[in-house]
Amino acid sequence: MAAAAARRQARLPPEVNRVIYVRNLPFSISSEEMYELFGKYGAIRQIRIGNTKETRGTAYVAYEDIYDAKQAADHLSGFNVQNRYLIVLYYNPTRQNKKSNLKDQEEKLRSMQEKHNVDGEQHAKPQQAKQ
C-alpha cells in the first residue's frame, strides 16, 4: 500500500499520457492477444488496432490510469512479439494533427494568393545598372 502511495506522489514527465501508441505490431495480432499483453500493466479502457493499409501494425491503447500507461510503455518498448520489436510511444495529439494542419494551411495560403492575385513564387528584384 505504501509503494502505491509513493508511486502516486511521483511527478510524471509532461509527455506521459493515459493513451499509448504502439507501432511495429505483427499484422496477425488479435484483440485478445493485445488485451492479454497490455492488460498485465493495468485496467484497459480501450484498444484500437489499425486495419487500413496505412495503419496496419499500429494500435492505440487507452488505460484507466496514467501510471499503468507509463508502466506499460516502460516495460513493453522494445518487447519482442512474434519476432517484431514493439515501439511504444505516448499519444501526442499535436503530432497526429500536424499532417492535417499542414493541408489546411496550404489551402488557406492558396486562397489568399488567389484573393490578392499573387502567384506565390519568389521573384528576384531587378538590379539597377551601375555607372
mmCIF file of the C-alpha atoms, coordinates in Angstrom:
data_MODEL
# 
_entry.id   MODEL 
# 
loop_
_atom_site.group_PDB 
_atom_site.id 
_atom_site.type_symbol 
_atom_site.label_atom_id 
_atom_site.label_alt_id 
_atom_site.label_comp_id 
_atom_site.label_asym_id 
_atom_site.label_entity_id 
_atom_site.label_seq_id 
_atom_site.pdbx_PDB_ins_code 
_atom_site.Cartn_x 
_atom_site.Cartn_y 
_atom_site.Cartn_z 
_atom_site.occupancy 
_atom_site.B_iso_or_equiv 
_atom_site.pdbx_formal_charge 
_atom_site.auth_seq_id 
_atom_site.auth_comp_id 
_atom_site.auth_asym_id 
_atom_site.auth_atom_id 
_atom_site.pdbx_PDB_model_num 
ATOM 1   C CA . MET A 1 1   ? 0.000   0.000   0.000   1.00 0.00 ? 1   MET A CA 1 
ATOM 2   C CA . ALA A 1 2   ? 2.840   2.387   0.816   1.00 0.00 ? 2   ALA A CA 1 
ATOM 3   C CA . ALA A 1 3   ? 4.515   1.665   -2.527  1.00 0.00 ? 3   ALA A CA 1 
ATOM 4   C CA . ALA A 1 4   ? 1.325   2.556   -4.418  1.00 0.00 ? 4   ALA A CA 1 
ATOM 5   C CA . ALA A 1 5   ? 1.002   5.804   -2.462  1.00 0.00 ? 5   ALA A CA 1 
ATOM 6   C CA . ALA A 1 6   ? 4.632   6.692   -3.201  1.00 0.00 ? 6   ALA A CA 1 
ATOM 7   C CA . ARG A 1 7   ? 4.078   5.924   -6.873  1.00 0.00 ? 7   ARG A CA 1 
ATOM 8   C CA . ARG A 1 8   ? 1.135   8.342   -6.945  1.00 0.00 ? 8   ARG A CA 1 
ATOM 9   C CA . GLN A 1 9   ? 3.277   11.112  -5.417  1.00 0.00 ? 9   GLN A CA 1 
ATOM 10  C CA . ALA A 1 10  ? 5.975   10.818  -8.114  1.00 0.00 ? 10  ALA A CA 1 
ATOM 11  C CA . ARG A 1 11  ? 5.910   13.628  -10.646 1.00 0.00 ? 11  ARG A CA 1 
ATOM 12  C CA . LEU A 1 12  ? 5.451   12.429  -14.219 1.00 0.00 ? 12  LEU A CA 1 
ATOM 13  C CA . PRO A 1 13  ? 7.068   13.981  -17.307 1.00 0.00 ? 13  PRO A CA 1 
ATOM 14  C CA . PRO A 1 14  ? 4.674   16.155  -19.350 1.00 0.00 ? 14  PRO A CA 1 
ATOM 15  C CA . GLU A 1 15  ? 4.557   13.752  -22.324 1.00 0.00 ? 15  GLU A CA 1 
ATOM 16  C CA . VAL A 1 16  ? 3.142   10.895  -20.217 1.00 0.00 ? 16  VAL A CA 1 
ATOM 17  C CA . ASN A 1 17  ? -0.439  10.178  -21.174 1.00 0.00 ? 17  ASN A CA 1 
ATOM 18  C CA . ARG A 1 18  ? -3.133  7.567   -20.446 1.00 0.00 ? 18  ARG A CA 1 
ATOM 19  C CA . VAL A 1 19  ? -3.087  6.650   -24.130 1.00 0.00 ? 19  VAL A CA 1 
ATOM 20  C CA . ILE A 1 20  ? -0.100  4.944   -25.701 1.00 0.00 ? 20  ILE A CA 1 
ATOM 21  C CA . TYR A 1 21  ? 0.621   4.491   -29.398 1.00 0.00 ? 21  TYR A CA 1 
ATOM 22  C CA . VAL A 1 22  ? 2.120   1.153   -30.426 1.00 0.00 ? 22  VAL A CA 1 
ATOM 23  C CA . ARG A 1 23  ? 3.946   0.601   -33.728 1.00 0.00 ? 23  ARG A CA 1 
ATOM 24  C CA . ASN A 1 24  ? 5.568   -2.401  -35.403 1.00 0.00 ? 24  ASN A CA 1 
ATOM 25  C CA . LEU A 1 25  ? 2.858   -4.817  -34.298 1.00 0.00 ? 25  LEU A CA 1 
ATOM 26  C CA . PRO A 1 26  ? 2.513   -8.086  -36.196 1.00 0.00 ? 26  PRO A CA 1 
ATOM 27  C CA . PHE A 1 27  ? -0.332  -7.780  -38.719 1.00 0.00 ? 27  PHE A CA 1 
ATOM 28  C CA . SER A 1 28  ? -1.806  -11.046 -37.438 1.00 0.00 ? 28  SER A CA 1 
ATOM 29  C CA . ILE A 1 29  ? -2.139  -9.979  -33.762 1.00 0.00 ? 29  ILE A CA 1 
ATOM 30  C CA . SER A 1 30  ? -5.660  -10.341 -32.394 1.00 0.00 ? 30  SER A CA 1 
ATOM 31  C CA . SER A 1 31  ? -7.579  -8.152  -29.982 1.00 0.00 ? 31  SER A CA 1 
ATOM 32  C CA . GLU A 1 32  ? -7.435  -10.889 -27.359 1.00 0.00 ? 32  GLU A CA 1 
ATOM 33  C CA . GLU A 1 33  ? -3.644  -11.059 -27.616 1.00 0.00 ? 33  GLU A CA 1 
ATOM 34  C CA . MET A 1 34  ? -3.448  -7.276  -27.285 1.00 0.00 ? 34  MET A CA 1 
ATOM 35  C CA . TYR A 1 35  ? -5.622  -7.299  -24.160 1.00 0.00 ? 35  TYR A CA 1 
ATOM 36  C CA . GLU A 1 36  ? -3.556  -10.140 -22.721 1.00 0.00 ? 36  GLU A CA 1 
ATOM 37  C CA . LEU A 1 37  ? -0.243  -8.394  -23.411 1.00 0.00 ? 37  LEU A CA 1 
ATOM 38  C CA . PHE A 1 38  ? -1.170  -4.862  -22.343 1.00 0.00 ? 38  PHE A CA 1 
ATOM 39  C CA . GLY A 1 39  ? -3.645  -5.881  -19.616 1.00 0.00 ? 39  GLY A CA 1 
ATOM 40  C CA . LYS A 1 40  ? -0.773  -7.100  -17.433 1.00 0.00 ? 40  LYS A CA 1 
ATOM 41  C CA . TYR A 1 41  ? 0.006   -3.491  -16.555 1.00 0.00 ? 41  TYR A CA 1 
ATOM 42  C CA . GLY A 1 42  ? -3.444  -2.287  -15.537 1.00 0.00 ? 42  GLY A CA 1 
ATOM 43  C CA . ALA A 1 43  ? -7.075  -1.819  -16.448 1.00 0.00 ? 43  ALA A CA 1 
ATOM 44  C CA . ILE A 1 44  ? -7.575  -1.014  -20.127 1.00 0.00 ? 44  ILE A CA 1 
ATOM 45  C CA . ARG A 1 45  ? -10.339 1.301   -21.243 1.00 0.00 ? 45  ARG A CA 1 
ATOM 46  C CA . GLN A 1 46  ? -9.979  0.706   -24.994 1.00 0.00 ? 46  GLN A CA 1 
ATOM 47  C CA . ILE A 1 47  ? -7.695  -0.742  -27.660 1.00 0.00 ? 47  ILE A CA 1 
ATOM 48  C CA . ARG A 1 48  ? -7.868  0.435   -31.259 1.00 0.00 ? 48  ARG A CA 1 
ATOM 49  C CA . ILE A 1 49  ? -5.948  -1.691  -33.770 1.00 0.00 ? 49  ILE A CA 1 
ATOM 50  C CA . GLY A 1 50  ? -5.205  -0.193  -37.191 1.00 0.00 ? 50  GLY A CA 1 
ATOM 51  C CA . ASN A 1 51  ? -6.944  -2.037  -40.013 1.00 0.00 ? 51  ASN A CA 1 
ATOM 52  C CA . THR A 1 52  ? -6.323  0.097   -43.107 1.00 0.00 ? 52  THR A CA 1 
ATOM 53  C CA . LYS A 1 53  ? -3.325  -0.102  -45.398 1.00 0.00 ? 53  LYS A CA 1 
ATOM 54  C CA . GLU A 1 54  ? -1.729  2.963   -43.752 1.00 0.00 ? 54  GLU A CA 1 
ATOM 55  C CA . THR A 1 55  ? -2.448  1.941   -40.142 1.00 0.00 ? 55  THR A CA 1 
ATOM 56  C CA . ARG A 1 56  ? -1.757  -1.809  -40.160 1.00 0.00 ? 56  ARG A CA 1 
ATOM 57  C CA . GLY A 1 57  ? 0.741   -2.773  -37.479 1.00 0.00 ? 57  GLY A CA 1 
ATOM 58  C CA . THR A 1 58  ? -0.266  0.089   -35.180 1.00 0.00 ? 58  THR A CA 1 
ATOM 59  C CA . ALA A 1 59  ? -2.624  0.423   -32.236 1.00 0.00 ? 59  ALA A CA 1 
ATOM 60  C CA . TYR A 1 60  ? -3.766  2.846   -29.567 1.00 0.00 ? 60  TYR A CA 1 
ATOM 61  C CA . VAL A 1 61  ? -4.129  1.505   -26.031 1.00 0.00 ? 61  VAL A CA 1 
ATOM 62  C CA . ALA A 1 62  ? -6.072  3.646   -23.548 1.00 0.00 ? 62  ALA A CA 1 
ATOM 63  C CA . TYR A 1 63  ? -5.580  2.830   -19.868 1.00 0.00 ? 63  TYR A CA 1 
ATOM 64  C CA . GLU A 1 64  ? -7.822  3.809   -16.988 1.00 0.00 ? 64  GLU A CA 1 
ATOM 65  C CA . ASP A 1 65  ? -4.824  5.090   -15.002 1.00 0.00 ? 65  ASP A CA 1 
ATOM 66  C CA . ILE A 1 66  ? -1.904  7.180   -16.245 1.00 0.00 ? 66  ILE A CA 1 
ATOM 67  C CA . TYR A 1 67  ? 0.564   5.261   -14.043 1.00 0.00 ? 67  TYR A CA 1 
ATOM 68  C CA . ASP A 1 68  ? -0.480  1.977   -15.664 1.00 0.00 ? 68  ASP A CA 1 
ATOM 69  C CA . ALA A 1 69  ? 0.133   3.501   -19.094 1.00 0.00 ? 69  ALA A CA 1 
ATOM 70  C CA . LYS A 1 70  ? 3.587   4.670   -18.004 1.00 0.00 ? 70  LYS A CA 1 
ATOM 71  C CA . GLN A 1 71  ? 4.454   1.233   -16.649 1.00 0.00 ? 71  GLN A CA 1 
ATOM 72  C CA . ALA A 1 72  ? 3.275   -0.453  -19.874 1.00 0.00 ? 72  ALA A CA 1 
ATOM 73  C CA . ALA A 1 73  ? 5.234   1.978   -22.050 1.00 0.00 ? 73  ALA A CA 1 
ATOM 74  C CA . ASP A 1 74  ? 8.380   1.491   -19.956 1.00 0.00 ? 74  ASP A CA 1 
ATOM 75  C CA . HIS A 1 75  ? 8.164   -2.311  -19.968 1.00 0.00 ? 75  HIS A CA 1 
ATOM 76  C CA . LEU A 1 76  ? 6.862   -3.020  -23.474 1.00 0.00 ? 76  LEU A CA 1 
ATOM 77  C CA . SER A 1 77  ? 9.001   -0.642  -25.514 1.00 0.00 ? 77  SER A CA 1 
ATOM 78  C CA . GLY A 1 78  ? 11.386  -2.957  -27.381 1.00 0.00 ? 78  GLY A CA 1 
ATOM 79  C CA . PHE A 1 79  ? 9.437   -6.065  -26.338 1.00 0.00 ? 79  PHE A CA 1 
ATOM 80  C CA . ASN A 1 80  ? 9.566   -8.884  -28.902 1.00 0.00 ? 80  ASN A CA 1 
ATOM 81  C CA . VAL A 1 81  ? 6.151   -10.083 -30.153 1.00 0.00 ? 81  VAL A CA 1 
ATOM 82  C CA . GLN A 1 82  ? 6.152   -12.682 -32.948 1.00 0.00 ? 82  GLN A CA 1 
ATOM 83  C CA . ASN A 1 83  ? 9.711   -11.687 -33.930 1.00 0.00 ? 83  ASN A CA 1 
ATOM 84  C CA . ARG A 1 84  ? 8.878   -7.969  -34.074 1.00 0.00 ? 84  ARG A CA 1 
ATOM 85  C CA . TYR A 1 85  ? 10.148  -5.410  -31.581 1.00 0.00 ? 85  TYR A CA 1 
ATOM 86  C CA . LEU A 1 86  ? 7.395   -3.087  -30.379 1.00 0.00 ? 86  LEU A CA 1 
ATOM 87  C CA . ILE A 1 87  ? 7.774   0.677   -30.499 1.00 0.00 ? 87  ILE A CA 1 
ATOM 88  C CA . VAL A 1 88  ? 5.680   2.170   -27.702 1.00 0.00 ? 88  VAL A CA 1 
ATOM 89  C CA . LEU A 1 89  ? 5.152   5.937   -27.532 1.00 0.00 ? 89  LEU A CA 1 
ATOM 90  C CA . TYR A 1 90  ? 2.804   8.214   -25.630 1.00 0.00 ? 90  TYR A CA 1 
ATOM 91  C CA . TYR A 1 91  ? -0.063  9.558   -27.709 1.00 0.00 ? 91  TYR A CA 1 
ATOM 92  C CA . ASN A 1 92  ? 0.674   13.100  -28.838 1.00 0.00 ? 92  ASN A CA 1 
ATOM 93  C CA . PRO A 1 93  ? -2.350  14.792  -30.443 1.00 0.00 ? 93  PRO A CA 1 
ATOM 94  C CA . THR A 1 94  ? -0.292  17.685  -31.825 1.00 0.00 ? 94  THR A CA 1 
ATOM 95  C CA . ARG A 1 95  ? 1.959   15.273  -33.709 1.00 0.00 ? 95  ARG A CA 1 
ATOM 96  C CA . GLN A 1 96  ? -1.050  13.364  -35.055 1.00 0.00 ? 96  GLN A CA 1 
ATOM 97  C CA . ASN A 1 97  ? -2.783  16.546  -36.235 1.00 0.00 ? 97  ASN A CA 1 
ATOM 98  C CA . LYS A 1 98  ? 0.329   18.057  -37.823 1.00 0.00 ? 98  LYS A CA 1 
ATOM 99  C CA . LYS A 1 99  ? -0.339  16.484  -41.241 1.00 0.00 ? 99  LYS A CA 1 
ATOM 100 C CA . SER A 1 100 ? -3.951  17.647  -41.392 1.00 0.00 ? 100 SER A CA 1 
ATOM 101 C CA . ASN A 1 101 ? -2.978  21.127  -40.196 1.00 0.00 ? 101 ASN A CA 1 
ATOM 102 C CA . LEU A 1 102 ? -0.383  21.381  -42.972 1.00 0.00 ? 102 LEU A CA 1 
ATOM 103 C CA . LYS A 1 103 ? -3.024  20.615  -45.599 1.00 0.00 ? 103 LYS A CA 1 
ATOM 104 C CA . ASP A 1 104 ? -5.345  23.232  -44.085 1.00 0.00 ? 104 ASP A CA 1 
ATOM 105 C CA . GLN A 1 105 ? -2.562  25.814  -44.057 1.00 0.00 ? 105 GLN A CA 1 
ATOM 106 C CA . GLU A 1 106 ? -1.661  25.100  -47.689 1.00 0.00 ? 106 GLU A CA 1 
ATOM 107 C CA . GLU A 1 107 ? -5.297  25.509  -48.725 1.00 0.00 ? 107 GLU A CA 1 
ATOM 108 C CA . LYS A 1 108 ? -5.570  28.771  -46.798 1.00 0.00 ? 108 LYS A CA 1 
ATOM 109 C CA . LEU A 1 109 ? -2.375  30.026  -48.442 1.00 0.00 ? 109 LEU A CA 1 
ATOM 110 C CA . ARG A 1 110 ? -3.699  29.166  -51.928 1.00 0.00 ? 110 ARG A CA 1 
ATOM 111 C CA . SER A 1 111 ? -6.960  31.006  -51.283 1.00 0.00 ? 111 SER A CA 1 
ATOM 112 C CA . MET A 1 112 ? -5.098  34.091  -50.027 1.00 0.00 ? 112 MET A CA 1 
ATOM 113 C CA . GLN A 1 113 ? -2.817  34.014  -53.096 1.00 0.00 ? 113 GLN A CA 1 
ATOM 114 C CA . GLU A 1 114 ? -5.859  33.957  -55.367 1.00 0.00 ? 114 GLU A CA 1 
ATOM 115 C CA . LYS A 1 115 ? -7.572  36.717  -53.393 1.00 0.00 ? 115 LYS A CA 1 
ATOM 116 C CA . HIS A 1 116 ? -4.550  39.025  -53.585 1.00 0.00 ? 116 HIS A CA 1 
ATOM 117 C CA . ASN A 1 117 ? -3.569  37.999  -57.124 1.00 0.00 ? 117 ASN A CA 1 
ATOM 118 C CA . VAL A 1 118 ? -0.163  36.633  -56.109 1.00 0.00 ? 118 VAL A CA 1 
ATOM 119 C CA . ASP A 1 119 ? 1.378   33.576  -57.718 1.00 0.00 ? 119 ASP A CA 1 
ATOM 120 C CA . GLY A 1 120 ? 3.386   32.533  -54.630 1.00 0.00 ? 120 GLY A CA 1 
ATOM 121 C CA . GLU A 1 121 ? 6.744   32.424  -56.429 1.00 0.00 ? 121 GLU A CA 1 
ATOM 122 C CA . GLN A 1 122 ? 9.792   34.282  -55.200 1.00 0.00 ? 122 GLN A CA 1 
ATOM 123 C CA . HIS A 1 123 ? 10.806  36.894  -57.743 1.00 0.00 ? 123 HIS A CA 1 
ATOM 124 C CA . ALA A 1 124 ? 14.249  38.449  -57.828 1.00 0.00 ? 124 ALA A CA 1 
ATOM 125 C CA . LYS A 1 125 ? 14.279  42.221  -57.679 1.00 0.00 ? 125 LYS A CA 1 
ATOM 126 C CA . PRO A 1 126 ? 15.682  43.762  -60.835 1.00 0.00 ? 126 PRO A CA 1 
ATOM 127 C CA . GLN A 1 127 ? 19.177  45.112  -60.300 1.00 0.00 ? 127 GLN A CA 1 
ATOM 128 C CA . GLN A 1 128 ? 19.965  48.617  -61.480 1.00 0.00 ? 128 GLN A CA 1 
ATOM 129 C CA . ALA A 1 129 ? 22.977  49.058  -63.684 1.00 0.00 ? 129 ALA A CA 1 
ATOM 130 C CA . LYS A 1 130 ? 25.831  50.914  -62.019 1.00 0.00 ? 130 LYS A CA 1 
ATOM 131 C CA . GLN A 1 131 ? 27.502  53.777  -63.940 1.00 0.00 ? 131 GLN A CA 1 
# 
